[in-house]
Short mmCIF file of C-alpha atoms and ligand atoms in Angstrom, two decimals:
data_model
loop_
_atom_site.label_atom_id
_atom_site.label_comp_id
_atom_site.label_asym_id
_atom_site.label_seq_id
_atom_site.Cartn_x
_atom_site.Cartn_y
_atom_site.Cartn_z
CA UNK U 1 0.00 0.00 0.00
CA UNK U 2 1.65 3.25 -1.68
CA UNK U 3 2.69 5.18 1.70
CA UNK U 4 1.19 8.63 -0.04
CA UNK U 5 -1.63 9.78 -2.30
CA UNK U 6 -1.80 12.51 -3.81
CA UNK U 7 -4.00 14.84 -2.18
CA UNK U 8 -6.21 15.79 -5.40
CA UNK U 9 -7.55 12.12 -5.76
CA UNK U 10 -8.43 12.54 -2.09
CA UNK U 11 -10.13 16.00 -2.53
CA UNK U 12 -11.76 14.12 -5.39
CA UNK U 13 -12.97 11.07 -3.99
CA UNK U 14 -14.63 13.25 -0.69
CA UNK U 15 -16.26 15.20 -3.22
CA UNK U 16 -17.80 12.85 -5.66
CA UNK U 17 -18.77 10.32 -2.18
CA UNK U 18 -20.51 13.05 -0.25
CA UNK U 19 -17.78 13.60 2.58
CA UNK U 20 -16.69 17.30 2.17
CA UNK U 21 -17.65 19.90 -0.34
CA UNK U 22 -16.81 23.67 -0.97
CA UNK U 23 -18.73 26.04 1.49
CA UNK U 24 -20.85 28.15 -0.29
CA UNK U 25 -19.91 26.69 -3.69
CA UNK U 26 -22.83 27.61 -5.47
CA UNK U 27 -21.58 31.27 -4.81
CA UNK U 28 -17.96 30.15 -5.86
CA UNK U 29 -17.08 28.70 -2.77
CA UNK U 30 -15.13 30.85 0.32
CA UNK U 31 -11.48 30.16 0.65
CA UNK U 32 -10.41 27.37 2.59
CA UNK U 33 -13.83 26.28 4.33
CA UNK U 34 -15.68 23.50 3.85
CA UNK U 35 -18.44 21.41 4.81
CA UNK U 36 -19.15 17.84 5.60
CA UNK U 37 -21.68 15.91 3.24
CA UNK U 38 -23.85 12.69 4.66
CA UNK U 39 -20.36 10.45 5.08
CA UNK U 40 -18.43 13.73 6.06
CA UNK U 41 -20.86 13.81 8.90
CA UNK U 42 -20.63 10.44 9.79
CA UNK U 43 -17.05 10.08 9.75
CA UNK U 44 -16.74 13.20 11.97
CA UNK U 45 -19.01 12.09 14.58
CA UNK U 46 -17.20 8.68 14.64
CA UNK U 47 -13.52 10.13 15.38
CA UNK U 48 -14.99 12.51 18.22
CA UNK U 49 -16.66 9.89 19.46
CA UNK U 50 -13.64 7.37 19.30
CA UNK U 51 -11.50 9.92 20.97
CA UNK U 52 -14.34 10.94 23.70
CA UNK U 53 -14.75 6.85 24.83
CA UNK U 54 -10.73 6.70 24.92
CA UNK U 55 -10.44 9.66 26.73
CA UNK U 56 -13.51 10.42 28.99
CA UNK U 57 -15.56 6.90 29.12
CA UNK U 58 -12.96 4.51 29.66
CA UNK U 59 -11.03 6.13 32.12
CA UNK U 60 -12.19 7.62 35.76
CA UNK U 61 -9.69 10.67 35.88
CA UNK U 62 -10.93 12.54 33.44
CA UNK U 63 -14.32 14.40 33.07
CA UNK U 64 -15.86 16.42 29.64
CA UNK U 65 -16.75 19.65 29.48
CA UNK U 66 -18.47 22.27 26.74
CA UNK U 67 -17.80 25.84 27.16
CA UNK U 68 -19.00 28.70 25.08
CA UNK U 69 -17.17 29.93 21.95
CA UNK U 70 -17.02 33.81 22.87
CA UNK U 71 -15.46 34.43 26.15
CA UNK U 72 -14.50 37.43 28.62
CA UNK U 73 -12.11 39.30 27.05
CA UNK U 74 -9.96 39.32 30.06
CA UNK U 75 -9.29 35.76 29.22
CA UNK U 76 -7.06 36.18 26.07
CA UNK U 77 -5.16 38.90 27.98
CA UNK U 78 -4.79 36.69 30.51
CA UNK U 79 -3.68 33.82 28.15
CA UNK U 80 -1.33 35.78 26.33
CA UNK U 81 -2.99 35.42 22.77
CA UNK U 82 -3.59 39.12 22.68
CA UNK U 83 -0.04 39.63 22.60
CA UNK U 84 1.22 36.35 21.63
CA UNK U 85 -0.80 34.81 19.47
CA UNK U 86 0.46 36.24 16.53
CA UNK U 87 2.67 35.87 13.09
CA UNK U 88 4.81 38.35 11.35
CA UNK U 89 3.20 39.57 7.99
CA UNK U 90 5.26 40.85 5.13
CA UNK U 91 2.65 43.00 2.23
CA UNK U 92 3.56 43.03 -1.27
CA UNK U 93 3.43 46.91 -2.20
CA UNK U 94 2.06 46.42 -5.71
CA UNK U 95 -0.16 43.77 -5.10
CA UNK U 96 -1.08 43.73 -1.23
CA UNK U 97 -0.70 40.45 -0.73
CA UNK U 98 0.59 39.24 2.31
CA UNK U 99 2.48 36.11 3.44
CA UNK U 100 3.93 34.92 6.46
CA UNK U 101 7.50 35.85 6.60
CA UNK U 102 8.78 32.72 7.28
CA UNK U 103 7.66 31.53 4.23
CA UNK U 104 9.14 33.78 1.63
CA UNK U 105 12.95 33.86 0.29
CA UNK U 106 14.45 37.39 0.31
CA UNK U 107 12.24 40.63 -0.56
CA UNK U 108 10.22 39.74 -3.51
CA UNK U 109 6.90 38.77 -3.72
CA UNK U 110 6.25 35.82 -4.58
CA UNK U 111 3.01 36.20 -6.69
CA UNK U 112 4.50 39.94 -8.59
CA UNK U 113 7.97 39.87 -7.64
CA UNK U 114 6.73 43.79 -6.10
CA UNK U 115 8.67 45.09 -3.43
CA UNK U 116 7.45 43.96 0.07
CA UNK U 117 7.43 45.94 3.85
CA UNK U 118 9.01 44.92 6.48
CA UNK U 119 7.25 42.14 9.05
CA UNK U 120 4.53 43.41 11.12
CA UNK U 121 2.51 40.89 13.70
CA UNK U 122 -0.43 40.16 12.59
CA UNK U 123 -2.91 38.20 15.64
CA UNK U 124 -4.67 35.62 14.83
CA UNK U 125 -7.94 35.88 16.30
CA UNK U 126 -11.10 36.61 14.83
CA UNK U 127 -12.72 39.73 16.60
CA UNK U 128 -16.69 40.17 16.74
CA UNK U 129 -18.95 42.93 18.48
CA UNK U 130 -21.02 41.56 21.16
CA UNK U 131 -24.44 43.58 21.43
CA UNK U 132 -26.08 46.10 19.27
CA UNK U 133 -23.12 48.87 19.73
CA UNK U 134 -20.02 47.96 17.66
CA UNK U 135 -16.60 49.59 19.42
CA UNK U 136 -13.64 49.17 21.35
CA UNK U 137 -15.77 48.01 24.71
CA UNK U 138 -18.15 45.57 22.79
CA UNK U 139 -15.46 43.28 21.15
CA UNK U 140 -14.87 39.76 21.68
CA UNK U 141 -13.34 36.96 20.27
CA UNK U 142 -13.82 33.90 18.69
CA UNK U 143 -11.95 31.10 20.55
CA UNK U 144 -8.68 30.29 18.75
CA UNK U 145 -8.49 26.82 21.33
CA UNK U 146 -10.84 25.29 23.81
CA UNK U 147 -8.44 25.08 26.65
CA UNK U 148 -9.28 28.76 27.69
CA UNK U 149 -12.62 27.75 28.63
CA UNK U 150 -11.34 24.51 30.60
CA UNK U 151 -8.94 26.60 33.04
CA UNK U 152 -11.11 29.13 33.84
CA UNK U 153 -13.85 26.62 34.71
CA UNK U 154 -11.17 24.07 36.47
CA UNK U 155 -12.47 25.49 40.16
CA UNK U 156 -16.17 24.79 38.86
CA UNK U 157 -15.00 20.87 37.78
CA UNK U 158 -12.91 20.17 40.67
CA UNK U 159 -15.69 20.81 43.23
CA UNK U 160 -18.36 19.61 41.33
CA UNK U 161 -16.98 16.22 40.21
CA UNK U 162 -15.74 15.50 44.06
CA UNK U 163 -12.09 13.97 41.92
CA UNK U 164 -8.82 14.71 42.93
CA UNK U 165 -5.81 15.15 41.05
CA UNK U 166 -4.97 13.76 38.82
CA UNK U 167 -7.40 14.85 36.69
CA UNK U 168 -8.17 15.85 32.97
CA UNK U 169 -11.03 17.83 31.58
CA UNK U 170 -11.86 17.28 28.46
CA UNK U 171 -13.27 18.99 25.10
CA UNK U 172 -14.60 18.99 21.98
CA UNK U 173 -15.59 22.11 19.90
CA UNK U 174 -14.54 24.70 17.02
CA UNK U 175 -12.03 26.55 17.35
CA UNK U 176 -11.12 29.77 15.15
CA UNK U 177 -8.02 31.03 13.70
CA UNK U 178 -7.95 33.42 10.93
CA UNK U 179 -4.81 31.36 9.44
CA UNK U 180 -2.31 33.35 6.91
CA UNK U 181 -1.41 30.51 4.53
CA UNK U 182 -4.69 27.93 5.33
CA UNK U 183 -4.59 25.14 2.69
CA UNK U 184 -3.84 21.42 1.79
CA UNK U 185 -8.00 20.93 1.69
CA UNK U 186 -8.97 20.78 5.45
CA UNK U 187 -5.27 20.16 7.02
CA UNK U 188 -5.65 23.96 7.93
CA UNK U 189 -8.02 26.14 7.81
CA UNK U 190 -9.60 29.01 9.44
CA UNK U 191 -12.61 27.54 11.43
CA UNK U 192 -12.07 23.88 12.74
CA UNK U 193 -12.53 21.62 15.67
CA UNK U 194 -10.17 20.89 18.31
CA UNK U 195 -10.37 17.47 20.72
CA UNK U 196 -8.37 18.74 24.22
CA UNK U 197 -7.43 18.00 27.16
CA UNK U 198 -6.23 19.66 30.39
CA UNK U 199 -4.67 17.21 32.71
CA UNK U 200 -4.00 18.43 35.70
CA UNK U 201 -1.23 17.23 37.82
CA UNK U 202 1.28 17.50 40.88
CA UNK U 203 4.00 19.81 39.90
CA UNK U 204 7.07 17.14 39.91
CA UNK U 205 5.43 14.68 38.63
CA UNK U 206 4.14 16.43 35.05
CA UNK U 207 7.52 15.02 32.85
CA UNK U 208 6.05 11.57 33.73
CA UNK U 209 2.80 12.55 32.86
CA UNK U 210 4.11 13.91 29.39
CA UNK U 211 5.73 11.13 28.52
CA UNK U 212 2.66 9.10 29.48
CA UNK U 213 0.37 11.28 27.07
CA UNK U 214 2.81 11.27 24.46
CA UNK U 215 2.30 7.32 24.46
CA UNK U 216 -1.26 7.33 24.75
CA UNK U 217 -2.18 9.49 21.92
CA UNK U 218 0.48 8.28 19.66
CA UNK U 219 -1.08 4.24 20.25
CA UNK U 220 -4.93 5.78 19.92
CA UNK U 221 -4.07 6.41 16.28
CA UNK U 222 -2.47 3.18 15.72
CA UNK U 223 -5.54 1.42 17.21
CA UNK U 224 -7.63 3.22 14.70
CA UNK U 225 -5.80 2.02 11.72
CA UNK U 226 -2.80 4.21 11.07
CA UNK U 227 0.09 2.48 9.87
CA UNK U 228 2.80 3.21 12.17
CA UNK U 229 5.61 3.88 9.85
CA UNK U 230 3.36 7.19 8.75
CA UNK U 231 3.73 8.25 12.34
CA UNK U 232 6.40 9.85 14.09
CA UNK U 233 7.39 11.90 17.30
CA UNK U 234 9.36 15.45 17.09
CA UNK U 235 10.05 17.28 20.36
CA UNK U 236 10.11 20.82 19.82
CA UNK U 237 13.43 23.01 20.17
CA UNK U 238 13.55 25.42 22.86
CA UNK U 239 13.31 28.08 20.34
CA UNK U 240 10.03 26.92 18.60
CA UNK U 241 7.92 26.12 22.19
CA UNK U 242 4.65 28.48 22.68
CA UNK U 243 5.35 31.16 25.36
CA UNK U 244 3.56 29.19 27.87
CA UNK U 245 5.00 25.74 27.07
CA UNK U 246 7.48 24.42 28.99
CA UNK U 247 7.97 21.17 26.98
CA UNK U 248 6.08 19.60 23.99
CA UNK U 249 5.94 16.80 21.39
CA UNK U 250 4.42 16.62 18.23
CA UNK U 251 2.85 13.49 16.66
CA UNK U 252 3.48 14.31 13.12
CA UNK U 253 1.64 11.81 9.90
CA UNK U 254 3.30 11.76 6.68
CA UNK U 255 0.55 13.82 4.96
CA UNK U 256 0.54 13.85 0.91
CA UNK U 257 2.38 17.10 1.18
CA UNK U 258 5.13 15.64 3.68
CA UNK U 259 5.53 15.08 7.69
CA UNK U 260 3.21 17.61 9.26
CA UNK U 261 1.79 18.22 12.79
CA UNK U 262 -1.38 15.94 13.76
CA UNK U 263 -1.41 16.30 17.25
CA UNK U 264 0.80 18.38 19.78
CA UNK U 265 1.10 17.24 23.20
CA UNK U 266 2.16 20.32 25.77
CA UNK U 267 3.42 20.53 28.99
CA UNK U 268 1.56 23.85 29.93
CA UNK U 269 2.87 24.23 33.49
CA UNK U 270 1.19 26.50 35.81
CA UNK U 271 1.21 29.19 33.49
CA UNK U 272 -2.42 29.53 32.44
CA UNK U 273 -3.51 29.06 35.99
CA UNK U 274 -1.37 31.47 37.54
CA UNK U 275 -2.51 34.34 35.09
CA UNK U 276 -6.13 33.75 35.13
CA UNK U 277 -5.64 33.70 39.21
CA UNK U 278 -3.62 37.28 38.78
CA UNK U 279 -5.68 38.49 36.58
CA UNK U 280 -9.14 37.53 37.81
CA UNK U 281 -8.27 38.08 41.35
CA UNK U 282 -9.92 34.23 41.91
CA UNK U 283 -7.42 31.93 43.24
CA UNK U 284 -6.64 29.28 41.35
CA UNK U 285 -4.78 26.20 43.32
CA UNK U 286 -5.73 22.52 44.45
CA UNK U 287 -5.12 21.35 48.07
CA UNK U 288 -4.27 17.84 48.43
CA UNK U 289 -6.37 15.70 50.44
CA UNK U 290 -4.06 13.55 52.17
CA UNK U 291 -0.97 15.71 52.74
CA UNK U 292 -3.45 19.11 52.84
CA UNK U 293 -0.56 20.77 51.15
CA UNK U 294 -1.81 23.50 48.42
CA UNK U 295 -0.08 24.17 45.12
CA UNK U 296 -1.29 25.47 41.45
CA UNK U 297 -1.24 21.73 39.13
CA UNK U 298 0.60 21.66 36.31
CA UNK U 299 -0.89 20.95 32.85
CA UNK U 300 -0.64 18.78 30.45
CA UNK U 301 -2.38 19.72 27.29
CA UNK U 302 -3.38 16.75 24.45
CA UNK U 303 -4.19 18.90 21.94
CA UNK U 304 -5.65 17.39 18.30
CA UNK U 305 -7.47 18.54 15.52
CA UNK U 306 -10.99 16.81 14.53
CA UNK U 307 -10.73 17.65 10.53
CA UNK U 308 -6.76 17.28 10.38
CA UNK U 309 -7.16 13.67 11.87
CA UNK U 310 -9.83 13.08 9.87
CA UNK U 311 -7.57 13.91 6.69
CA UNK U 312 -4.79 11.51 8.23
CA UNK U 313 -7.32 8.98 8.20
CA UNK U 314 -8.86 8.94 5.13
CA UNK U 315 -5.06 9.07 3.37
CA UNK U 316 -4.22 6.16 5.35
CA UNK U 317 -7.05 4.27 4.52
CA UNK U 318 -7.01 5.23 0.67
CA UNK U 319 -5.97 2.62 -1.57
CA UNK U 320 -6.13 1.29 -5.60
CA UNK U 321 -5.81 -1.74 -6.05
CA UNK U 322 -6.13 -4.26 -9.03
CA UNK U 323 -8.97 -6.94 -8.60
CA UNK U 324 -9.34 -9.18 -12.18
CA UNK U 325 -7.64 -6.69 -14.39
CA UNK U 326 -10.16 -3.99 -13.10
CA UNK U 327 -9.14 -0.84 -10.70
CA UNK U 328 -10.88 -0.98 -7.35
CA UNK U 329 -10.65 2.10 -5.03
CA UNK U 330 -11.12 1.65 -1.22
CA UNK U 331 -11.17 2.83 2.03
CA UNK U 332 -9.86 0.79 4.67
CA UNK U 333 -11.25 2.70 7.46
CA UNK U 334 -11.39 1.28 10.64
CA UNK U 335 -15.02 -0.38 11.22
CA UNK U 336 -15.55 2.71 14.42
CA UNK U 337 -14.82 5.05 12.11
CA UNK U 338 -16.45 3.81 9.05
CA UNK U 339 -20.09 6.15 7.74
CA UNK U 340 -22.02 2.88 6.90
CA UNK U 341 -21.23 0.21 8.64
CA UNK U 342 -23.49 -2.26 6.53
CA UNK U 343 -24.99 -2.31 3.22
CA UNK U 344 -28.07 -3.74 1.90
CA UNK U 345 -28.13 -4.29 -1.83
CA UNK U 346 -30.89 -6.33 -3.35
CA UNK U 347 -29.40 -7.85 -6.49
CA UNK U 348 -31.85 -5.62 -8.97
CA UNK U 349 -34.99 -3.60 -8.04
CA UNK U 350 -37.02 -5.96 -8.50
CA UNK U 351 -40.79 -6.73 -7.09
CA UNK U 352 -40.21 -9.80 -5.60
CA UNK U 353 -36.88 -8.96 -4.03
CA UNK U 354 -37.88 -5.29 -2.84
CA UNK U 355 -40.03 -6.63 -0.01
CA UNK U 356 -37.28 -8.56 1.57
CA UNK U 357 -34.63 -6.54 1.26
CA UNK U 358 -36.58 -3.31 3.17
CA UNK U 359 -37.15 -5.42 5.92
CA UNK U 360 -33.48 -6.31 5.79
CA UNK U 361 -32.62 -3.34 6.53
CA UNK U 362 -35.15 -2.45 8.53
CA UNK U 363 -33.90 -5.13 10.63
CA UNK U 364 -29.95 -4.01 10.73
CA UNK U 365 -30.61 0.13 11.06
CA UNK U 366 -31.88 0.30 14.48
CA UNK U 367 -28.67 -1.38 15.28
CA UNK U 368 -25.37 0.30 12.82
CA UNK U 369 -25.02 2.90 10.25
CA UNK U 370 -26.90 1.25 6.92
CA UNK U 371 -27.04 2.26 3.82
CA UNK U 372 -30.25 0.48 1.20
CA UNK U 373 -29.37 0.98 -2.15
CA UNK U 374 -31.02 -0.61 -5.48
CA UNK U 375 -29.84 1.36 -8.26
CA UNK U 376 -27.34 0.59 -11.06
CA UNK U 377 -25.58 -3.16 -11.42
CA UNK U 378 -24.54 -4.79 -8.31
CA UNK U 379 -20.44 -4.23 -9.45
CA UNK U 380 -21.23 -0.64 -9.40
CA UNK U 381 -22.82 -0.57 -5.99
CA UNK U 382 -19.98 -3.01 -4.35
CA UNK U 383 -17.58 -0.04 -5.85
CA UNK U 384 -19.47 2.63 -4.12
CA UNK U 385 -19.63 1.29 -1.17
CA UNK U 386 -15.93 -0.12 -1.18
CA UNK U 387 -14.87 3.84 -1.64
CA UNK U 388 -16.92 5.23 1.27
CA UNK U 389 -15.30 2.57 3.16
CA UNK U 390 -18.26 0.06 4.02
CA UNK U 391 -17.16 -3.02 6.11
CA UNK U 392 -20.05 -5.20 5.05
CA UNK U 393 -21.91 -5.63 2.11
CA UNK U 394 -25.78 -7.61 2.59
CA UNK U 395 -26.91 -8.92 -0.90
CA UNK U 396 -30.14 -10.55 -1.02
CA UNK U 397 -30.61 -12.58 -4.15
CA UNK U 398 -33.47 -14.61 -5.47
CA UNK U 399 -32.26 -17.58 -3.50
CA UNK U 400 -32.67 -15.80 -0.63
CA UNK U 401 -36.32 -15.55 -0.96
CA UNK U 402 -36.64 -19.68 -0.83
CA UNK U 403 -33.51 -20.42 2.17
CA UNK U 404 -34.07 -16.69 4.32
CA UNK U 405 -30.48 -16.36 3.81
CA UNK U 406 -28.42 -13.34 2.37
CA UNK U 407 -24.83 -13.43 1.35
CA UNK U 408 -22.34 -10.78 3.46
CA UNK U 409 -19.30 -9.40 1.46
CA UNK U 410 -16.14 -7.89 3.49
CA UNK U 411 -14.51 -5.19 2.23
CA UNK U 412 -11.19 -5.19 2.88
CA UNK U 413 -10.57 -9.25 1.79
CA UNK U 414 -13.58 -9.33 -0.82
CA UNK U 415 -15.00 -12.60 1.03
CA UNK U 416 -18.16 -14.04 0.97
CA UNK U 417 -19.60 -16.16 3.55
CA UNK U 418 -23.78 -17.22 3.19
CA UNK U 419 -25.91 -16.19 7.01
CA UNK U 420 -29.26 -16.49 7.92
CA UNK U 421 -31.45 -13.80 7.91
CA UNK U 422 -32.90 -14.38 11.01
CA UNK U 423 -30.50 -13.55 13.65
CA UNK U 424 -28.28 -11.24 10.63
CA UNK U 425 -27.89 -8.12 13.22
CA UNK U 426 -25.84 -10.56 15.42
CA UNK U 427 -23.10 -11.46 12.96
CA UNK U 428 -22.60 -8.22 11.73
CA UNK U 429 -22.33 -7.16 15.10
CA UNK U 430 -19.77 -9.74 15.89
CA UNK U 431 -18.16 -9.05 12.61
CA UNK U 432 -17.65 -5.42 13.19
CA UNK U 433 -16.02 -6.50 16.21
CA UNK U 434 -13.64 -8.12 14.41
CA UNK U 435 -14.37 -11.80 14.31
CA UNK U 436 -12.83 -13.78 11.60
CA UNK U 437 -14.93 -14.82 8.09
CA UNK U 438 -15.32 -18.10 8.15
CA UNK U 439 -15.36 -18.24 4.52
CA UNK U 440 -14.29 -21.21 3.23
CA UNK U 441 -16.94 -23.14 5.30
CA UNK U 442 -20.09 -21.28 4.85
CA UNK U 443 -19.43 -20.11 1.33
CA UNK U 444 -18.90 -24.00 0.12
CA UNK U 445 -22.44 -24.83 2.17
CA UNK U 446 -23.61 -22.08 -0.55
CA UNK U 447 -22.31 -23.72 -3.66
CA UNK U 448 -23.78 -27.14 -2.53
P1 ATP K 1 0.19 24.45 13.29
O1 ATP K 1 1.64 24.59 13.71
O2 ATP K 1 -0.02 23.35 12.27
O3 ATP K 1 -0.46 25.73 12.92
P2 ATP K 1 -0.41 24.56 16.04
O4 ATP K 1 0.83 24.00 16.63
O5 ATP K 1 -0.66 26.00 16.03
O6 ATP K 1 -0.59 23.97 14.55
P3 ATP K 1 -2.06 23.72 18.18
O7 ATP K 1 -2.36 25.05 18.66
O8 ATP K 1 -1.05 22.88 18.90
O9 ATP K 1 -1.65 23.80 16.64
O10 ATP K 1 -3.42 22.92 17.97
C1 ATP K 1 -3.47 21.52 18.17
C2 ATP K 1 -4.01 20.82 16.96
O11 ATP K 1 -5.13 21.48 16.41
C3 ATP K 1 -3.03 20.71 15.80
O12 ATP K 1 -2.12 19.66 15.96
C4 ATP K 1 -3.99 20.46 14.64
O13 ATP K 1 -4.39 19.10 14.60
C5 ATP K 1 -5.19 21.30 15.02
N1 ATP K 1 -5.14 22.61 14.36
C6 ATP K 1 -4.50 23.72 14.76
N2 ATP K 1 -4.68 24.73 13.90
C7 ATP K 1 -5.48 24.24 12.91
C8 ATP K 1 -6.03 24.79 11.71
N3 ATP K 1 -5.83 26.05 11.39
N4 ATP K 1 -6.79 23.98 10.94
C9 ATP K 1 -7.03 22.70 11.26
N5 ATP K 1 -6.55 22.13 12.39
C10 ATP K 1 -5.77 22.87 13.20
#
C-alpha cells in the first residue's frame, strides 16, 4: 500500500462520495472552508466519538466539558494570545498580498515579484462585536483553542466532580483562527474543531505525565488504523515552544504534502492558571487531600485537531488496487470510524426482491449505520460502497427468498460467507467486532 496519495484524488474522492464539499460553492465557494456531506458527517461524529470513549468513558480521571465559543475578554489577555498569538506579515506593495514571513525567500513577492514591507505581527484571532453597539468596549473573540474555557472553569470541575488530582477535563468544539497561509484541503483552515485535554497534575510529577500522554495518543491512532511507519514523534526546540509551554511533542503523519503536525502534546505548566488567578483576582490552586498541602497543578495539554485527523485517516485508509484486471478504489477505514457500517443491496430492483430486502434493513438500522441501495448493477454498488469505506456488504438474491439467507461481502478481503437472515444483526455485530470470516466453510455450504 503506496505510503502517499496525492491529495487531489483525495479532494476528489470526498467530493464525488458526499464527505466534504466547498462552502458556499454555489456562490464560488469561500477560501479554505468547507463542509461535511452525509459520510463527512458520519465520519466526523465517529472520530470525536472514538476519541471521547478513549479519553472520557474509559477512564475515571478525566471528566468532559463544553464551554462557550465567545469568552471574557480578560481571558485572552490573561492567556497571552492578545499579545502572543500572533505571526509576522510581510505586504507586497504592488499587489497587497501578504504572506507569512517565514515563508518567503528574500524581498520579492512571490506572486508579482513587487517590493514587500518589512514584518509586522499580525494576531490571529477573529474579533466580533457583542451587542447592538459595535466599538472598542463591545469586542470579543472567537476562541482560537478550547483550553481557555477549561482553566477558567477548572475550580467549577474540581468541586463539582468531588475527583482529585490527577485529573483531565476534556473537550470537543470549534475553534477559530484566521490562518495566513490555510490550505492542503482541510489540514488547515480558518474555522475547525479541536479534541483537548487539560490534565491536571502534581507539579514534579508532570515530565512523567508527558511522557505518558505522548504514548497514549500516539497508540490511539495506531488502534484506529494508522500504519505506524506514517507516524512519528518530534520534540520541539527550545526556540520553537509556545510562550507558555514548557515542553512539547508533536505526533506528526506523513501527509501527501510531507511530515506535518497531527497532534501536539504540551506541557503547559502553571502558566495559564497562575494568570487567570492574577488576573481575575480568583485563586486558582488545588489542596491535596491527604498531605493538605496546596499548590497550582501543572498541565498537560493533548491537543488534536478533529478535521486534520480526519484527513490523516482517510489518506491512510485510501488505496487502488487491481482486482481481475479492473481498478478498485477503497477505504480501509477502521469499522468505528467507518459512515455505513453495513450495506443492503438487493441484487436488482425488483418486485419480488424489494419486499425482503426493506425489511433487511429495517432489521440491521436500528442497530449500525446502513445504507439500502437498489440502483445501477450490483459491481457498481460493491464499488461505491468499497470507496466510502463500508465493512459489510448484505446482498439478497433470489435464493434468498426460498432459504431466508443473504450473502455478506467484506470489504477489505472481498469474502463471501452465506448467514441467515434471522438472527443477521448478530453477525454483523460480531463481525464489526472483528471476528474472523469463516469463509471457506459457509461459502462451500452455498455452492452445494
Ligand atoms: P500548526 O503549527 O499546524 O499551525 P499549532 O501548533 O498552532 O498547529 P495547536 O495550537 O497545537 O496547533 O493545535 C493543536 C491541533 O489542532 C493541531 O495539531 C492540529 O491538529 C489542530 N489545528 C490547529 N490549527 C489548525 C487549523 N488552522 N486547521 C485545522 N486544524 C488545526
Amino acid at each position: 500500500m503506496p505510503a502517499k496519495v496525492d491529495m487531489d484524488k483525495i479532494v476528489s474522492l470526498c467530493k464525488r462520495r458526499g464527505f466534504i464539499f466547498p462552502s458556499s460553492e454555489i456562490y464560488g465557494g469561500l477560501a479554505s472552508c468547507w463542509d461535511y456531506g452525509p459520510m463527512g458527517v458520519e465520519l466526523k461524529r465517529n472520530v470525536k466519538e472514538a476519541w471521547w470513549k478513549t479519553m472520557v468513558q474509559d477512564r475515571d480521571d478525566v471528566v468532559g466539558l463544553d464551554t462557550s465559543i465567545m469568552m471574557h475578554p480578560g481571558v485572552w489577555a490573561a492567556s497571552g494570545h492578545i499579545d502572543n498569538f500572533t505571526d509576522p506579515l510581510v505586504e507586497c506593495k504592488s499587489c497587497h498580498l501578504r504572506w507569512r514571513a517565514d515563508a518567503v525567500e528574500g524581498k520579492k513577492c512571490p506572486q508579482c515579484s513587487g517590493e514587500l514591507t518589512e514584518p509586522r505581527m499580525f494576531n490571529l484571532m477573529f474579533k466580533t462585536f457583542m451587542g447592538p453597539v459595535e466599538g472598542e468596549g463591545s469586542i470579543v473573540y472567537l476562541r482560537p483553542e478550547t483550553a481557555q474555557g477549561i482553566f477558567v472553569n477548572f475550580e467549577n470541575v474540581v468541586t463539582t466532580s468531588r475527583k482529585k488530582l490527577p485529573l483531565g477535563i476534556a473537550q470537543i468544539g470549534k475553534s477559530f483562527r484566521n490562518e495566513i497561509t490555510p490550505g492542503n484541503f482541510i489540514f488547515r483552515t480558518r474555522e475547525f474543531e479541536h479534541m483537548e485535554v487539560e490534565y491536571f497534575v502534581k507539579p514534579g510529577t508532570d515530565e512523567k505525565w508527558l511522557d505518558y500522554w505522548v504514548k497514549e495518543r500516539f497508540d490511539w491512532y495506531v488502534k484506529l488504523g494508522i500504519k505506524k511507519e506514517n507516524l512519528r514523534l518530534r520534540q520541539h526546540g527550545k526556540d520553537e515552544l509556545a510562550h507558555y509551554a514548557r515542553d512539547c511533542y508533536d505526533i506528526e503523519y506523513l501527509f501527501p504534502m510531507g511530515w506535518s503536525e497531527l497532534e501536539g502534546i504540551a506541557n503547559r505548566g502553571d502558566f495559564d492558571l497562575t494568570q487567570h488567578a492574577k488576573c481575575s483576582g480568583k485563586e486558582l490552586s488545588y489542596r491535596d487531600a491527604e498531605g493538605g498541602e496546596k499548590y497550582v497543578p501543572y498541565v498537560i495539554e493533548p491537543s488534536a485537531g478533529v478535521d486534520r485527523s480526519i484527513l490523516a485517516f482517510l489518506v491512510d485508509a485510501y488505496e487502488e488496487e487491481d482486482v481481475e484486471g479492473e481498478k478498485r478504489t477503497v477505504l480501509h477505514l477502521h469499522h468505528s470510524l467507518a459512515p455505513i457500517k453495513v450495506a443492503v443491496l438487493p441484487l436488482s430492483r425488483n418486485e419480488k426482491l424489494t419486499p425482503l430486502a426493506k425489511e433487511v434493513f429495517r432489521q440491521l438500522c436500528p442497530k449500525f449505520m446502513t445504507d439500502y441501495d437498489d440502483s445501477q448493477s450490483i459491481g457498481r454498488r460493491y464499488r461505491r460502497q468499497d470507496e466510502i469505506g463500508t465493512p459489510f456488504c448484505v446482498t439478497i438474491d433470489f435464493e434468498s427468498l426460498e432459504d431466508k439467507q443473504v450473502t455478506i461481502r467484506e470489504r477489505d478481503s472481498l469474502a463471501q460467507i452465506r448467514v441467515p437472515i434471522e438472527g443477521l444483526e448478530h453477525v454483523v455485530e460480531a463481525k464489526l467486532k472483528g471476528e474472523a470470516f469463516d469463509a471457506s466453510t459457509l461459502w462451500a455450504t452455498r455452492q452445494k
